[in-house]
Coordinates of C-alpha atoms and ligand atoms in Angstrom, one line a residue:
M1 CA 0.0 0.0 0.0
E2 CA 2.8 2.4 1.0
Q3 CA 4.5 1.9 -2.4
I4 CA 1.3 2.6 -4.3
I5 CA 0.9 5.8 -2.4
Q6 CA 4.5 6.8 -2.9
A7 CA 4.3 6.1 -6.6
G8 CA 1.3 8.5 -6.8
L9 CA -1.1 5.9 -8.1
I10 CA -3.8 6.5 -5.5
E11 CA -5.0 9.7 -3.7
E12 CA -6.9 10.4 -0.5
E13 CA -10.6 11.0 -1.1
P14 CA -11.6 14.4 0.3
G15 CA -13.3 14.0 3.7
L16 CA -13.2 11.2 6.1
R17 CA -15.3 8.1 6.4
T18 CA -16.1 6.8 9.9
T19 CA -16.2 3.1 10.4
A20 CA -17.1 1.6 13.8
G21 CA -16.7 4.9 15.4
R22 CA -13.2 5.4 14.2
P23 CA -12.3 7.8 11.3
S24 CA -10.3 6.2 8.5
K25 CA -8.8 7.5 5.3
V26 CA -10.5 6.6 2.1
F27 CA -8.3 6.2 -1.0
R28 CA -9.2 6.2 -4.7
L29 CA -7.3 5.9 -8.0
A30 CA -5.3 9.2 -8.4
D31 CA -7.5 11.5 -10.5
Q32 CA -6.3 15.0 -9.6
S33 CA -2.9 14.3 -8.0
A34 CA -1.5 12.5 -11.0
R35 CA -2.3 12.3 -14.8
V36 CA -1.5 9.9 -17.6
I37 CA -1.7 10.5 -21.4
G38 CA -3.3 8.4 -24.0
A39 CA -2.1 9.2 -27.6
V40 CA -3.7 7.7 -30.7
V41 CA -2.0 7.9 -34.1
D42 CA -4.5 7.1 -36.9
I43 CA -4.2 7.4 -40.6
R44 CA -5.9 10.8 -40.9
S45 CA -5.9 12.2 -37.4
C46 CA -4.2 12.0 -34.0
T47 CA -6.1 12.2 -30.7
I48 CA -4.4 13.0 -27.3
V49 CA -6.2 12.7 -24.0
S50 CA -5.1 13.6 -20.5
S51 CA -6.8 11.8 -17.6
G52 CA -6.5 10.7 -14.1
L53 CA -5.9 7.0 -13.4
S54 CA -9.6 6.2 -13.5
A55 CA -9.4 7.0 -17.3
S56 CA -12.4 9.2 -17.4
V57 CA -12.0 11.2 -20.7
E58 CA -13.4 14.7 -21.0
D59 CA -13.5 17.0 -24.0
E60 CA -11.6 19.8 -22.2
W61 CA -8.7 17.3 -21.8
T62 CA -8.8 16.1 -25.4
I63 CA -6.8 17.5 -28.4
R64 CA -7.1 16.3 -32.0
F65 CA -5.0 17.3 -35.0
P66 CA -4.5 16.0 -38.5
T67 CA -1.8 13.4 -38.7
P68 CA 1.4 15.2 -39.9
N69 CA 2.9 13.9 -43.1
T70 CA 6.5 13.1 -41.9
Y71 CA 7.7 11.1 -39.0
E72 CA 9.7 13.9 -37.5
L73 CA 6.7 16.2 -37.6
L74 CA 4.6 13.5 -36.0
I75 CA 6.9 13.1 -33.1
S76 CA 7.3 16.8 -32.5
K77 CA 3.6 17.5 -32.8
L78 CA 2.8 14.7 -30.4
A79 CA 5.4 16.0 -27.9
E80 CA 4.2 19.6 -28.2
T81 CA 0.6 18.6 -27.6
I82 CA 1.3 16.3 -24.7
D83 CA 3.4 19.1 -23.1
E84 CA 0.5 21.5 -23.5
L85 CA -1.8 19.2 -21.7
R86 CA 0.8 18.5 -19.0
S87 CA 1.4 22.1 -18.3
R88 CA -2.3 23.0 -18.4
H89 CA -3.2 20.5 -15.6
G90 CA -0.1 20.9 -13.5
A91 CA -0.2 17.5 -11.7
P92 CA 2.7 15.1 -12.3
C93 CA 2.3 13.1 -15.5
L94 CA 3.3 9.4 -14.9
G95 CA 3.5 8.1 -18.4
V96 CA 2.1 7.9 -22.0
G97 CA 0.3 5.1 -23.8
L98 CA 0.8 5.4 -27.5
S99 CA -1.6 3.5 -29.9
I100 CA -0.1 3.0 -33.3
P101 CA -1.3 1.2 -36.5
G102 CA 0.7 -1.3 -38.5
L103 CA 2.9 -4.4 -37.8
I104 CA 4.8 -3.8 -34.6
D105 CA 7.7 -5.9 -33.5
R106 CA 7.0 -5.9 -29.8
R107 CA 10.4 -7.3 -29.0
K108 CA 12.2 -4.3 -30.5
G109 CA 9.4 -1.7 -30.1
Q110 CA 9.7 -1.0 -33.8
V111 CA 7.0 -0.3 -36.4
V112 CA 8.1 -2.8 -39.1
F113 CA 5.5 -2.1 -41.7
S114 CA 2.5 0.2 -41.7
P115 CA 0.4 -0.3 -44.9
N116 CA -1.5 2.9 -44.4
L117 CA 1.2 5.1 -42.7
H118 CA 4.4 4.2 -44.5
F119 CA 6.5 7.0 -43.0
T120 CA 6.5 5.1 -39.7
D121 CA 8.0 2.0 -41.3
G122 CA 11.2 1.0 -39.5
Q123 CA 10.7 3.7 -36.8
F124 CA 10.6 3.5 -33.0
P125 CA 7.8 6.0 -32.0
A126 CA 7.6 5.2 -28.3
R127 CA 11.4 5.5 -27.8
D128 CA 11.5 8.8 -29.8
L129 CA 8.5 10.2 -28.0
E130 CA 10.0 9.2 -24.6
R131 CA 13.2 11.0 -25.5
A132 CA 11.3 14.1 -26.5
L133 CA 9.2 14.2 -23.4
G134 CA 11.5 12.7 -20.7
L135 CA 8.5 10.5 -19.8
E136 CA 7.9 6.8 -19.8
T137 CA 6.1 5.9 -23.0
I138 CA 4.8 2.5 -24.1
M139 CA 3.6 1.6 -27.6
I140 CA 0.5 -0.5 -28.1
Q141 CA -0.6 -1.8 -31.5
E142 CA -4.0 -0.2 -32.2
E143 CA -6.0 -3.4 -32.2
H144 CA -4.5 -4.4 -28.9
A145 CA -5.6 -1.0 -27.6
L146 CA -9.1 -1.7 -28.7
C147 CA -9.1 -5.0 -26.9
L148 CA -7.7 -3.4 -23.7
A149 CA -10.4 -0.7 -23.8
E150 CA -13.2 -3.2 -24.2
K151 CA -11.7 -5.6 -21.6
T152 CA -10.9 -2.9 -19.0
Y153 CA -13.8 -0.5 -19.4
G154 CA -16.3 -1.9 -22.0
A155 CA -18.5 -4.9 -22.7
A156 CA -15.7 -7.5 -22.6
R157 CA -15.1 -7.1 -18.9
G158 CA -14.9 -10.6 -17.5
I159 CA -14.8 -12.2 -20.9
S160 CA -11.8 -14.5 -21.7
D161 CA -12.4 -15.2 -25.4
F162 CA -13.4 -12.5 -27.7
A163 CA -12.3 -10.8 -30.9
I164 CA -12.5 -7.2 -32.2
I165 CA -12.7 -6.4 -35.9
D166 CA -11.7 -2.8 -36.5
I167 CA -13.0 -1.5 -39.8
S168 CA -12.6 2.2 -39.0
S169 CA -9.5 3.0 -41.1
G170 CA -8.0 -0.2 -42.5
L171 CA -9.2 -3.5 -41.3
G172 CA -7.5 -5.0 -38.3
M173 CA -8.3 -7.7 -35.8
G174 CA -7.5 -8.3 -32.1
V175 CA -8.1 -11.6 -30.4
V176 CA -8.1 -12.4 -26.7
S177 CA -8.1 -16.2 -26.2
G178 CA -8.1 -17.7 -22.7
G179 CA -7.6 -14.2 -21.3
R180 CA -4.4 -13.7 -23.3
Y181 CA -4.0 -11.3 -26.3
I182 CA -2.9 -13.3 -29.3
D183 CA -0.4 -11.6 -31.5
G184 CA 1.9 -14.4 -32.5
H185 CA 5.7 -14.9 -32.5
C186 CA 6.8 -11.2 -32.6
G187 CA 3.5 -9.2 -32.6
F188 CA 2.4 -9.4 -36.3
G189 CA -0.7 -11.5 -35.7
G190 CA -4.2 -10.3 -36.5
E191 CA -3.6 -9.0 -40.0
L192 CA -7.0 -10.2 -41.2
G193 CA -7.3 -7.1 -43.4
H194 CA -4.5 -8.2 -45.7
I195 CA -5.9 -11.5 -46.6
P196 CA -6.5 -11.4 -50.4
I197 CA -10.2 -11.8 -51.2
V198 CA -10.7 -10.6 -54.8
P199 CA -8.0 -11.3 -57.4
D200 CA -7.1 -8.0 -59.1
G201 CA -9.3 -6.1 -56.7
P202 CA -8.5 -2.5 -55.5
L203 CA -4.9 -1.7 -54.8
C204 CA -4.1 -2.0 -51.1
G205 CA -1.6 0.0 -48.9
C206 CA 0.4 -3.2 -48.5
G207 CA 1.2 -3.1 -52.2
R208 CA -1.1 -6.0 -53.2
R209 CA -4.6 -6.1 -54.7
G210 CA -8.0 -7.2 -53.4
C211 CA -7.2 -7.4 -49.7
L212 CA -10.2 -7.6 -47.3
E213 CA -9.6 -4.1 -46.0
T214 CA -9.9 -2.6 -49.6
L215 CA -13.5 -4.1 -49.7
A216 CA -14.9 -4.2 -46.2
S217 CA -13.7 -1.1 -44.2
D218 CA -15.1 2.4 -43.7
T219 CA -12.3 3.6 -45.9
A220 CA -13.3 1.2 -48.7
V221 CA -16.8 2.5 -48.5
S222 CA -15.5 6.1 -48.6
R223 CA -13.4 5.3 -51.7
E224 CA -16.3 3.8 -53.6
I225 CA -18.8 6.6 -52.7
S226 CA -16.2 9.2 -53.5
S227 CA -15.8 7.7 -56.9
I228 CA -19.5 7.7 -57.5
L229 CA -19.9 11.3 -56.4
D230 CA -16.6 12.3 -58.1
R231 CA -15.5 14.2 -54.9
P232 CA -14.1 13.1 -51.5
A233 CA -16.7 11.8 -49.0
E234 CA -15.7 10.6 -45.6
I235 CA -17.7 8.0 -43.6
D236 CA -19.4 10.6 -41.3
E237 CA -20.9 12.3 -44.4
I238 CA -21.8 8.9 -45.9
V239 CA -23.8 7.9 -42.8
T240 CA -25.9 11.0 -43.5
L241 CA -26.1 10.5 -47.2
A242 CA -27.4 6.9 -46.7
K243 CA -30.6 8.4 -45.2
E244 CA -31.0 11.0 -48.0
Y245 CA -29.9 8.8 -51.0
P246 CA -30.3 5.2 -49.9
E247 CA -30.5 4.0 -53.5
V248 CA -27.0 5.2 -54.1
V249 CA -25.3 4.5 -50.8
L250 CA -26.9 1.3 -49.4
P251 CA -25.8 -1.0 -52.2
V252 CA -22.2 0.0 -51.6
L253 CA -22.6 -0.6 -47.8
E254 CA -24.2 -3.9 -48.5
R255 CA -21.3 -5.1 -50.6
A256 CA -18.9 -4.1 -47.8
V257 CA -21.0 -6.0 -45.3
H258 CA -21.0 -9.1 -47.6
H259 CA -17.2 -9.1 -47.6
L260 CA -16.9 -8.3 -43.9
A261 CA -19.1 -11.3 -43.2
N262 CA -16.6 -13.5 -44.9
G263 CA -13.8 -12.2 -42.7
I264 CA -15.8 -12.6 -39.5
S265 CA -16.8 -16.2 -40.4
I266 CA -13.1 -17.0 -40.7
V267 CA -12.4 -15.5 -37.2
V268 CA -15.3 -17.3 -35.6
S269 CA -14.4 -20.6 -37.1
I270 CA -10.7 -20.4 -36.1
F271 CA -10.9 -18.8 -32.7
N272 CA -14.3 -19.8 -31.3
P273 CA -14.8 -16.4 -29.5
S274 CA -17.8 -15.8 -27.3
Q275 CA -18.2 -12.3 -28.7
V276 CA -17.0 -10.5 -31.8
F277 CA -17.0 -6.7 -31.4
I278 CA -17.2 -4.6 -34.5
F279 CA -15.5 -1.2 -34.4
G280 CA -16.4 1.2 -37.1
R281 CA -19.0 3.7 -38.4
M282 CA -20.6 2.2 -41.4
F283 CA -23.4 0.5 -39.4
D284 CA -24.6 3.9 -38.2
A285 CA -26.0 4.4 -41.7
D286 CA -28.8 1.8 -41.2
P287 CA -29.5 -0.6 -38.4
A288 CA -30.6 -3.2 -41.0
L289 CA -27.0 -3.5 -42.1
F290 CA -26.0 -5.1 -38.8
E291 CA -28.9 -7.6 -39.1
K292 CA -27.7 -8.4 -42.6
L293 CA -24.1 -8.9 -41.2
N294 CA -25.4 -11.3 -38.6
K295 CA -27.4 -13.3 -41.1
E296 CA -24.6 -13.5 -43.6
V297 CA -22.1 -14.7 -40.9
S298 CA -24.6 -17.3 -39.8
T299 CA -24.9 -18.8 -43.3
R300 CA -21.1 -19.0 -43.7
T301 CA -20.1 -20.3 -40.2
I302 CA -20.4 -23.8 -38.9
G303 CA -23.6 -23.9 -36.8
P304 CA -22.3 -24.7 -33.3
S305 CA -19.5 -22.1 -33.5
F306 CA -21.9 -19.4 -34.7
N307 CA -24.5 -20.3 -32.0
E308 CA -21.9 -19.8 -29.3
C309 CA -20.9 -16.4 -30.6
G310 CA -22.5 -13.0 -30.2
L311 CA -21.9 -10.2 -32.8
V312 CA -22.0 -6.7 -31.2
R313 CA -20.8 -3.2 -31.8
A314 CA -17.7 -2.1 -29.9
H315 CA -18.1 0.7 -27.3
G316 CA -14.5 1.3 -26.3
D317 CA -12.1 3.3 -28.3
K318 CA -8.3 3.5 -28.9
Q319 CA -7.9 6.5 -26.5
L320 CA -9.2 4.4 -23.7
G321 CA -7.0 1.5 -24.8
A322 CA -3.9 3.7 -24.8
L323 CA -4.8 4.9 -21.3
A324 CA -5.5 1.3 -20.1
G325 CA -2.1 0.3 -21.4
I326 CA -0.1 2.9 -19.5
I327 CA -2.2 2.6 -16.3
S328 CA -1.7 -1.2 -16.3
R329 CA 2.1 -0.7 -16.9
L330 CA 2.3 1.7 -13.9
F331 CA 0.6 -0.8 -11.5
H332 CA 2.5 -3.9 -12.9
S333 CA 5.8 -2.1 -12.5
L334 CA 5.2 -2.0 -8.8
G335 CA 4.2 -5.7 -8.7
P336 CA 7.2 -7.4 -7.0
R337 CA 7.6 -4.7 -4.4
V338 CA 3.9 -4.6 -3.6
Q339 CA 3.8 -8.4 -3.2
G340 CA 7.1 -8.5 -1.2
P341 CA 7.5 -8.5 2.6
Ligands
ZN1 ZN1 -3.2 -5.4 -48.1

């Protein structure tokens, strides 16, 4: 207990609680006396949040900016924004959780290959940000961040076997099996989005054609609708357009759902999850799309596996996952001393 207090991970709750006639101190996770940072790098935008150790995220402690177009600018903009949040609050900042897309070699802390953010290829973002800030920084692959968010704060609490399919930018997968995050030999596991589905299909960021993420992601839908409209259209606008011009938009969304159902049926058949969480916006366009997804997955998945699996929308996000990652690290780093004599 003393070590946890000294490390600044808990704080005294204002006021006293009396038990059996004797006043005693009440502690809670440090929310005002210490802060942590969750930083999310995505293809188009970055989001930085500052929170206490209960990970409650508020708008006034959230800053978003477009993802810079070089690695050096990315690190300097992240550091500058984190410093701004640190100085605005004033309480000691204990560390940074950094969510990053792409294939990450967890042994080296290196982004090895990022199909949709190539300027990070070969780079060490957590190391470089840590040097810029003088603050402990850990890197978390973005699908791992989603799993952490759902498991720590969302609908996967208490669930040992689940999968998250992230269709928000590219298409990624995170799997927790037997309570353990499954990412393979060195961290490259989960690349469902780069399984080729359609020969000679759309060009993918990985350099090949017809990968699942070019057909079944929010970005794939944006690309197709943009082509029809002959102007850029992001998924937020497409959700609105689907209600105004369903005859134009819904067929595109239904094709994406068809391809996504193929991917999900593979995941259900291989991993036997009890829940598959879908993280993305396209289903906001029409609730019937999620029913269609469920039906299509049911027709392509062996019966007993499908019957044991629920398909639901994800409620967590990568910011929460980045926060969960650094908060978990802070507590685990005290483990041996806390458990010692
Ligand atoms: Zn690909």
